[in-house]
Amino acid sequence: MKMLEFVLKNYKNFNARATRDATLAYWRHVESGGKMFWAVAGAMSSAQLGVTLAPAIRAGLIHGLSVTGANLEESLFRLVAHHSYKDFPEYRYFSKSDDTKILEDRMRRVTDTSIPEDEAFRAVEKFIVPMWKDAARNGTRKFWHEYFYDLVTTIGEDIYEGDPEECWLLAAARAKLPIVVPGYEDSTFGNIFASHVKLGECEASVAKSGIEYMADFYDRYRELSSGEAGVGFFQIGGGIAGDFPICVVPSIKYDLEEPVKPWAYFCQISDSTTSYGSYSGATPNEKITWDKLTEDTPMFVIESDATIVAPIMLTALLECRQDPAAANRLIAAATGEKAPARA
């Protein structure tokens, strides 16, 4: 348990302490039978978070997801076009001419890496556009992620370039995880879909709306929170990927006027510092006033780079899942706390 031991030994204060405490509270939550829901903003799929996110899904450490349309499609891009990505480690020193050259090479830069236009966007387009058109002809409707679930589980392995074991979308599809994709219109394939609607080649209604996502998420939340331990909320970044799903609790309580369990855990990894009016930089305490969290909810904020922190946490949690008894002994020895009984 090298990563767990490393965290327990070295992560003592500041953001390291928050990382350690959030990891241990995460483990205690799922060890006691709780579920964990992830909200993933930013460009985590392009940053290859799937390397640890996919195994965590398979290990039952993640039970539902809210992702941006970009993260959804970019997980698929990494699977089918991995070898054609190009990295730019010296991007900080680029001129406008350097980025214009990248554009002319039909690459789309995301910080220090880039998505290949033809091998990713256009290759996937050949598969998914006919799915939308078939739905229009057949009068069927699906949630946005369901089209991608269908696609990632039916494309031939002969076109894989990335490691399928590192594709979180494939792992989520196989596990049939509940997903919400709020604001999917703001993505490359959201734009492509809109163009086909404008051209009259399919109806916008073949993709269910964000309102329908929330209406369905009421039921998904009840399912996730049905156990005694409830469901926790793990957030990377801010914006709609986080705010949309976390609002389900006050909406059930005030809008449906029905009883609902509060979120049982909260952790956010963000490089946004606390600021005025910024959702990404809002402290968890602010969410108490919106009835999204309570004063008893374990809350953690890790002000750091999620591409560094999340793989460390997930690796430690995977070690815990592999040998719970040994993990609990290590944790107890390091913290002096008695490990909870297994669910």
Tab-separated table of C-alpha atoms in Angstrom:
chain	number	residue	atom	x	y	z
A	1	MET	CA	0.000	0.000	0.000
A	2	LYS	CA	2.665	2.423	-1.087
A	3	MET	CA	0.394	5.355	-1.933
A	4	LEU	CA	-1.734	5.072	1.208
A	5	GLU	CA	1.387	4.822	3.355
A	6	PHE	CA	2.919	7.789	1.512
A	7	VAL	CA	-0.153	9.943	2.140
A	8	LEU	CA	-0.412	8.933	5.793
A	9	LYS	CA	3.285	9.606	6.425
A	10	ASN	CA	3.844	12.798	4.454
A	11	TYR	CA	0.562	14.667	4.131
A	12	LYS	CA	0.447	16.542	7.433
A	13	ASN	CA	-0.593	20.146	6.797
A	14	PHE	CA	-2.136	22.645	4.386
A	15	ASN	CA	-3.525	21.205	1.130
A	16	ALA	CA	-1.701	17.945	1.809
A	17	ARG	CA	-3.596	17.609	5.100
A	18	ALA	CA	-6.896	18.312	3.326
A	19	THR	CA	-6.027	15.654	0.747
A	20	ARG	CA	-5.273	13.082	3.449
A	21	ASP	CA	-8.378	13.848	5.485
A	22	ALA	CA	-10.631	13.853	2.404
A	23	THR	CA	-9.201	10.501	1.294
A	24	LEU	CA	-9.727	8.892	4.685
A	25	ALA	CA	-13.267	10.264	4.996
A	26	TYR	CA	-14.021	9.021	1.461
A	27	TRP	CA	-12.819	5.545	2.416
A	28	ARG	CA	-14.777	5.522	5.678
A	29	HIS	CA	-17.892	6.532	3.752
A	30	VAL	CA	-17.726	3.806	1.095
A	31	GLU	CA	-16.437	1.224	3.593
A	32	SER	CA	-19.578	1.796	5.639
A	33	GLY	CA	-21.732	1.135	2.570
A	34	GLY	CA	-22.084	4.695	1.278
A	35	LYS	CA	-22.103	5.717	-2.377
A	36	MET	CA	-20.043	8.464	-4.012
A	37	PHE	CA	-21.122	10.764	-6.823
A	38	TRP	CA	-18.473	12.610	-8.857
A	39	ALA	CA	-18.777	15.967	-10.630
A	40	VAL	CA	-16.009	16.476	-13.192
A	41	ALA	CA	-15.392	19.830	-14.850
A	42	GLY	CA	-12.340	21.141	-16.658
A	43	ALA	CA	-10.487	19.044	-19.226
A	44	MET	CA	-9.898	15.993	-17.086
A	45	SER	CA	-10.477	13.513	-19.910
A	46	SER	CA	-7.902	15.187	-22.128
A	47	ALA	CA	-5.589	15.117	-19.112
A	48	GLN	CA	-6.095	11.329	-18.987
A	49	LEU	CA	-7.750	11.127	-15.579
A	50	GLY	CA	-9.234	7.885	-16.881
A	51	VAL	CA	-5.973	6.140	-15.976
A	52	THR	CA	-7.187	6.051	-12.350
A	53	LEU	CA	-10.860	7.007	-12.774
A	54	ALA	CA	-11.722	3.903	-14.841
A	55	PRO	CA	-10.251	1.419	-12.315
A	56	ALA	CA	-12.034	3.292	-9.509
A	57	ILE	CA	-15.356	2.859	-11.323
A	58	ARG	CA	-14.689	-0.856	-11.812
A	59	ALA	CA	-13.753	-1.182	-8.133
A	60	GLY	CA	-17.059	0.303	-7.012
A	61	LEU	CA	-15.569	3.504	-5.600
A	62	ILE	CA	-17.665	5.743	-7.872
A	63	HIS	CA	-21.405	5.282	-8.292
A	64	GLY	CA	-22.549	8.168	-10.471
A	65	LEU	CA	-21.161	11.090	-12.461
A	66	SER	CA	-21.907	14.610	-13.594
A	67	VAL	CA	-19.608	15.631	-16.425
A	68	THR	CA	-19.382	18.364	-18.997
A	69	GLY	CA	-20.130	17.450	-22.597
A	70	ALA	CA	-16.445	18.035	-23.313
A	71	ASN	CA	-15.272	15.518	-20.693
A	72	LEU	CA	-17.776	12.970	-21.989
A	73	GLU	CA	-16.643	13.146	-25.606
A	74	GLU	CA	-12.963	13.583	-24.818
A	75	SER	CA	-12.876	10.268	-22.957
A	76	LEU	CA	-14.002	8.659	-26.217
A	77	PHE	CA	-11.463	10.686	-28.207
A	78	ARG	CA	-8.649	9.367	-26.026
A	79	LEU	CA	-9.816	5.830	-26.754
A	80	VAL	CA	-9.975	6.101	-30.546
A	81	ALA	CA	-7.291	8.719	-31.316
A	82	HIS	CA	-4.710	8.457	-28.525
A	83	HIS	CA	-1.693	8.045	-30.806
A	84	SER	CA	-2.558	11.170	-32.774
A	85	TYR	CA	-2.595	13.511	-29.781
A	86	LYS	CA	0.380	15.841	-29.611
A	87	ASP	CA	1.821	17.355	-26.443
A	88	PHE	CA	3.251	20.853	-26.081
A	89	PRO	CA	5.158	20.985	-22.783
A	90	GLU	CA	6.526	24.459	-23.619
A	91	TYR	CA	3.079	25.964	-24.284
A	92	ARG	CA	3.729	28.810	-21.831
A	93	TYR	CA	6.192	30.303	-24.266
A	94	PHE	CA	4.026	30.054	-27.383
A	95	SER	CA	3.312	33.051	-29.565
A	96	LYS	CA	0.081	33.674	-31.436
A	97	SER	CA	1.865	32.404	-34.524
A	98	ASP	CA	2.717	29.148	-32.755
A	99	ASP	CA	-0.950	28.555	-31.939
A	100	THR	CA	-1.978	29.520	-35.451
A	101	LYS	CA	0.375	26.809	-36.736
A	102	ILE	CA	-1.336	24.300	-34.420
A	103	LEU	CA	-4.689	25.342	-35.891
A	104	GLU	CA	-3.367	24.891	-39.421
A	105	ASP	CA	-2.168	21.407	-38.441
A	106	ARG	CA	-5.803	20.606	-37.530
A	107	MET	CA	-5.082	20.239	-33.833
A	108	ARG	CA	-7.046	21.789	-30.974
A	109	ARG	CA	-4.790	22.674	-28.030
A	110	VAL	CA	-5.913	22.029	-24.447
A	111	THR	CA	-3.152	23.527	-22.291
A	112	ASP	CA	-0.150	21.252	-22.974
A	113	THR	CA	-1.825	18.632	-25.171
A	114	SER	CA	-4.019	18.738	-28.251
A	115	ILE	CA	-6.949	16.880	-29.743
A	116	PRO	CA	-6.537	15.818	-33.394
A	117	GLU	CA	-9.384	17.121	-35.560
A	118	ASP	CA	-9.548	14.297	-38.089
A	119	GLU	CA	-8.665	11.307	-35.931
A	120	ALA	CA	-10.958	12.361	-33.040
A	121	PHE	CA	-13.794	14.735	-33.960
A	122	ARG	CA	-14.344	13.583	-37.522
A	123	ALA	CA	-13.779	9.906	-36.772
A	124	VAL	CA	-16.405	9.894	-34.007
A	125	GLU	CA	-18.739	12.056	-36.097
A	126	LYS	CA	-19.053	9.247	-38.651
A	127	PHE	CA	-20.546	7.012	-35.958
A	128	ILE	CA	-22.695	9.300	-33.853
A	129	VAL	CA	-24.408	11.436	-36.504
A	130	PRO	CA	-26.128	8.364	-38.028
A	131	MET	CA	-27.311	7.467	-34.499
A	132	TRP	CA	-29.035	10.848	-34.187
A	133	LYS	CA	-30.580	10.528	-37.632
A	134	ASP	CA	-31.819	7.005	-36.884
A	135	ALA	CA	-33.386	8.311	-33.679
A	136	ALA	CA	-35.150	11.033	-35.658
A	137	ARG	CA	-36.498	8.493	-38.172
A	138	ASN	CA	-37.591	6.077	-35.462
A	139	GLY	CA	-39.042	8.711	-33.161
A	140	THR	CA	-36.803	7.690	-30.262
A	141	ARG	CA	-35.223	9.948	-27.662
A	142	LYS	CA	-32.238	9.440	-25.371
A	143	PHE	CA	-30.188	11.315	-22.852
A	144	TRP	CA	-26.974	12.748	-24.264
A	145	HIS	CA	-24.733	10.292	-22.440
A	146	GLU	CA	-26.818	7.337	-23.634
A	147	TYR	CA	-25.742	7.962	-27.217
A	148	PHE	CA	-22.131	7.885	-26.069
A	149	TYR	CA	-22.740	4.803	-23.918
A	150	ASP	CA	-24.172	3.037	-26.960
A	151	LEU	CA	-21.289	4.155	-29.150
A	152	VAL	CA	-18.401	3.317	-26.820
A	153	THR	CA	-19.762	-0.183	-26.161
A	154	THR	CA	-20.412	-1.030	-29.821
A	155	ILE	CA	-17.442	0.349	-31.750
A	156	GLY	CA	-14.965	-2.300	-32.760
A	157	GLU	CA	-11.872	-2.848	-30.682
A	158	ASP	CA	-9.902	-2.684	-33.913
A	159	ILE	CA	-10.171	1.120	-33.843
A	160	TYR	CA	-8.931	1.496	-30.262
A	161	GLU	CA	-5.692	3.432	-29.925
A	162	GLY	CA	-5.876	4.136	-26.213
A	163	ASP	CA	-5.980	1.494	-23.514
A	164	PRO	CA	-9.652	0.537	-22.979
A	165	GLU	CA	-8.827	-0.156	-19.319
A	166	GLU	CA	-8.085	3.585	-19.002
A	167	CYS	CA	-11.297	4.806	-20.651
A	168	TRP	CA	-13.612	5.964	-17.880
A	169	LEU	CA	-16.533	6.319	-20.312
A	170	LEU	CA	-16.258	2.645	-21.243
A	171	ALA	CA	-16.025	1.632	-17.576
A	172	ALA	CA	-19.062	3.765	-16.714
A	173	ALA	CA	-21.069	2.392	-19.636
A	174	ARG	CA	-20.307	-1.200	-18.696
A	175	ALA	CA	-21.252	-0.477	-15.074
A	176	LYS	CA	-24.401	1.366	-16.248
A	177	LEU	CA	-23.570	4.278	-13.945
A	178	PRO	CA	-26.127	7.078	-13.778
A	179	ILE	CA	-24.735	10.162	-15.506
A	180	VAL	CA	-25.936	13.717	-15.989
A	181	VAL	CA	-24.373	15.943	-18.641
A	182	PRO	CA	-25.648	19.442	-17.883
A	183	GLY	CA	-25.088	22.052	-20.578
A	184	TYR	CA	-23.961	19.463	-23.125
A	185	GLU	CA	-24.743	22.023	-25.834
A	186	ASP	CA	-21.455	23.640	-24.846
A	187	SER	CA	-19.264	20.948	-26.374
A	188	THR	CA	-17.916	20.092	-29.801
A	189	PHE	CA	-20.551	17.454	-30.416
A	190	GLY	CA	-23.199	19.708	-28.944
A	191	ASN	CA	-22.281	22.158	-31.698
A	192	ILE	CA	-22.231	19.410	-34.324
A	193	PHE	CA	-25.656	18.236	-33.156
A	194	ALA	CA	-27.012	21.792	-33.371
A	195	SER	CA	-25.774	22.068	-36.961
A	196	HIS	CA	-27.683	18.959	-37.996
A	197	VAL	CA	-30.799	20.301	-36.278
A	198	LYS	CA	-30.381	23.590	-38.158
A	199	LEU	CA	-30.007	21.697	-41.451
A	200	GLY	CA	-33.227	19.803	-40.730
A	201	GLU	CA	-31.482	16.425	-40.648
A	202	CYS	CA	-32.700	15.546	-37.151
A	203	GLU	CA	-34.857	16.999	-34.417
A	204	ALA	CA	-33.439	18.619	-31.290
A	205	SER	CA	-35.878	16.474	-29.299
A	206	VAL	CA	-33.940	13.244	-30.015
A	207	ALA	CA	-31.563	14.400	-27.262
A	208	LYS	CA	-33.348	14.818	-23.958
A	209	SER	CA	-32.976	18.228	-22.338
A	210	GLY	CA	-31.229	19.392	-19.200
A	211	ILE	CA	-34.624	19.801	-17.519
A	212	GLU	CA	-35.325	16.141	-18.262
A	213	TYR	CA	-31.910	15.283	-16.816
A	214	MET	CA	-32.878	16.932	-13.521
A	215	ALA	CA	-36.351	15.377	-13.484
A	216	ASP	CA	-34.744	11.956	-13.919
A	217	PHE	CA	-31.982	12.748	-11.439
A	218	TYR	CA	-34.532	13.097	-8.647
A	219	ASP	CA	-35.064	9.347	-8.908
A	220	ARG	CA	-31.395	8.537	-9.425
A	221	TYR	CA	-30.502	10.528	-6.296
A	222	ARG	CA	-33.065	8.676	-4.230
A	223	GLU	CA	-31.569	5.384	-5.403
A	224	LEU	CA	-27.999	6.483	-4.649
A	225	SER	CA	-28.880	7.821	-1.203
A	226	SER	CA	-31.147	4.949	-0.196
A	227	GLY	CA	-28.621	3.205	2.060
A	228	GLU	CA	-28.067	4.209	5.660
A	229	ALA	CA	-24.766	5.949	4.841
A	230	GLY	CA	-26.229	7.967	1.958
A	231	VAL	CA	-24.290	9.386	-0.973
A	232	GLY	CA	-21.339	11.765	-0.987
A	233	PHE	CA	-20.335	14.432	-3.489
A	234	PHE	CA	-16.814	14.624	-4.920
A	235	GLN	CA	-16.208	17.636	-7.157
A	236	ILE	CA	-13.394	18.562	-9.508
A	237	GLY	CA	-13.518	22.198	-10.589
A	238	GLY	CA	-16.676	24.278	-10.508
A	239	GLY	CA	-19.352	25.508	-12.852
A	240	ILE	CA	-22.393	23.646	-14.083
A	241	ALA	CA	-20.908	20.150	-13.739
A	242	GLY	CA	-20.904	20.666	-9.965
A	243	ASP	CA	-23.778	23.058	-9.357
A	244	PHE	CA	-26.361	21.151	-11.427
A	245	PRO	CA	-26.312	17.832	-9.525
A	246	ILE	CA	-25.723	19.227	-6.043
A	247	CYS	CA	-28.947	21.250	-6.393
A	248	VAL	CA	-31.014	18.056	-6.491
A	249	VAL	CA	-31.276	18.007	-2.691
A	250	PRO	CA	-32.881	21.446	-2.183
A	251	SER	CA	-35.007	20.922	-5.301
A	252	ILE	CA	-36.516	17.709	-3.940
A	253	LYS	CA	-37.015	19.360	-0.555
A	254	TYR	CA	-38.482	22.700	-1.653
A	255	ASP	CA	-39.794	22.176	-5.189
A	256	LEU	CA	-41.156	18.632	-4.934
A	257	GLU	CA	-41.852	19.183	-1.231
A	258	GLU	CA	-40.702	15.668	-0.431
A	259	PRO	CA	-38.279	14.353	2.214
A	260	VAL	CA	-34.698	13.876	1.061
A	261	LYS	CA	-31.389	12.889	2.601
A	262	PRO	CA	-28.673	15.551	2.465
A	263	TRP	CA	-25.362	14.843	0.784
A	264	ALA	CA	-23.296	12.768	3.205
A	265	TYR	CA	-19.809	14.006	2.239
A	266	PHE	CA	-18.357	16.855	0.223
A	267	CYS	CA	-14.941	17.399	-1.285
A	268	GLN	CA	-13.863	19.842	-3.961
A	269	ILE	CA	-10.513	19.979	-5.708
A	270	SER	CA	-10.115	23.360	-7.334
A	271	ASP	CA	-7.356	25.793	-8.225
A	272	SER	CA	-9.813	28.681	-7.761
A	273	THR	CA	-9.156	30.606	-4.591
A	274	THR	CA	-12.056	31.914	-2.534
A	275	SER	CA	-13.422	34.981	-4.294
A	276	TYR	CA	-16.481	37.201	-4.572
A	277	GLY	CA	-19.374	35.587	-6.443
A	278	SER	CA	-17.291	32.749	-7.887
A	279	TYR	CA	-19.001	29.369	-7.643
A	280	SER	CA	-15.704	27.612	-8.280
A	281	GLY	CA	-14.152	29.505	-5.378
A	282	ALA	CA	-17.123	29.338	-3.005
A	283	THR	CA	-16.460	27.639	0.321
A	284	PRO	CA	-18.610	24.642	1.300
A	285	ASN	CA	-20.153	26.673	4.138
A	286	GLU	CA	-21.939	28.800	1.552
A	287	LYS	CA	-23.753	25.675	0.376
A	288	ILE	CA	-25.277	25.251	3.837
A	289	THR	CA	-27.311	28.413	3.234
A	290	TRP	CA	-28.706	26.838	0.032
A	291	ASP	CA	-29.574	23.622	1.890
A	292	LYS	CA	-27.215	21.583	-0.294
A	293	LEU	CA	-25.011	20.601	2.664
A	294	THR	CA	-25.516	20.632	6.424
A	295	GLU	CA	-23.241	21.631	9.265
A	296	ASP	CA	-22.707	17.920	9.962
A	297	THR	CA	-21.518	17.087	6.436
A	298	PRO	CA	-17.797	16.226	6.299
A	299	MET	CA	-16.404	19.003	4.072
A	300	PHE	CA	-13.036	19.327	2.392
A	301	VAL	CA	-11.548	21.863	-0.014
A	302	ILE	CA	-8.249	21.061	-1.701
A	303	GLU	CA	-6.859	24.115	-3.478
A	304	SER	CA	-4.584	22.379	-5.903
A	305	ASP	CA	-4.283	20.846	-9.358
A	306	ALA	CA	-6.789	18.008	-9.763
A	307	THR	CA	-4.501	16.238	-12.248
A	308	ILE	CA	-2.045	15.815	-9.365
A	309	VAL	CA	-4.405	15.286	-6.426
A	310	ALA	CA	-7.135	13.045	-7.866
A	311	PRO	CA	-4.788	10.239	-9.056
A	312	ILE	CA	-3.102	10.182	-5.646
A	313	MET	CA	-6.434	9.921	-3.845
A	314	LEU	CA	-7.827	7.316	-6.228
A	315	THR	CA	-4.689	5.187	-6.067
A	316	ALA	CA	-4.795	5.198	-2.256
A	317	LEU	CA	-8.510	4.351	-2.321
A	318	LEU	CA	-7.916	1.500	-4.774
A	319	GLU	CA	-5.329	0.107	-2.377
A	320	CYS	CA	-7.901	0.329	0.423
A	321	ARG	CA	-10.474	-1.469	-1.709
A	322	GLN	CA	-8.003	-4.224	-2.577
A	323	ASP	CA	-7.234	-5.035	1.066
A	324	PRO	CA	-9.659	-3.280	3.420
A	325	ALA	CA	-8.405	-4.931	6.586
A	326	ALA	CA	-4.778	-3.951	5.969
A	327	ALA	CA	-5.830	-0.441	4.986
A	328	ASN	CA	-7.850	0.004	8.162
A	329	ARG	CA	-4.918	-1.180	10.264
A	330	LEU	CA	-2.609	1.341	8.607
A	331	ILE	CA	-5.119	4.148	9.043
A	332	ALA	CA	-5.769	3.275	12.661
A	333	ALA	CA	-2.036	3.171	13.402
A	334	ALA	CA	-1.495	6.558	11.746
A	335	THR	CA	-4.502	8.378	13.168
A	336	GLY	CA	-5.312	6.564	16.393
A	337	GLU	CA	-8.907	6.216	15.222
A	338	LYS	CA	-10.748	2.934	15.310
A	339	ALA	CA	-11.791	1.758	11.862
A	340	PRO	CA	-15.561	1.537	11.303
A	341	ALA	CA	-17.178	-1.864	10.925
A	342	ARG	CA	-17.580	-2.972	7.349
A	343	ALA	CA	-21.055	-2.713	5.839
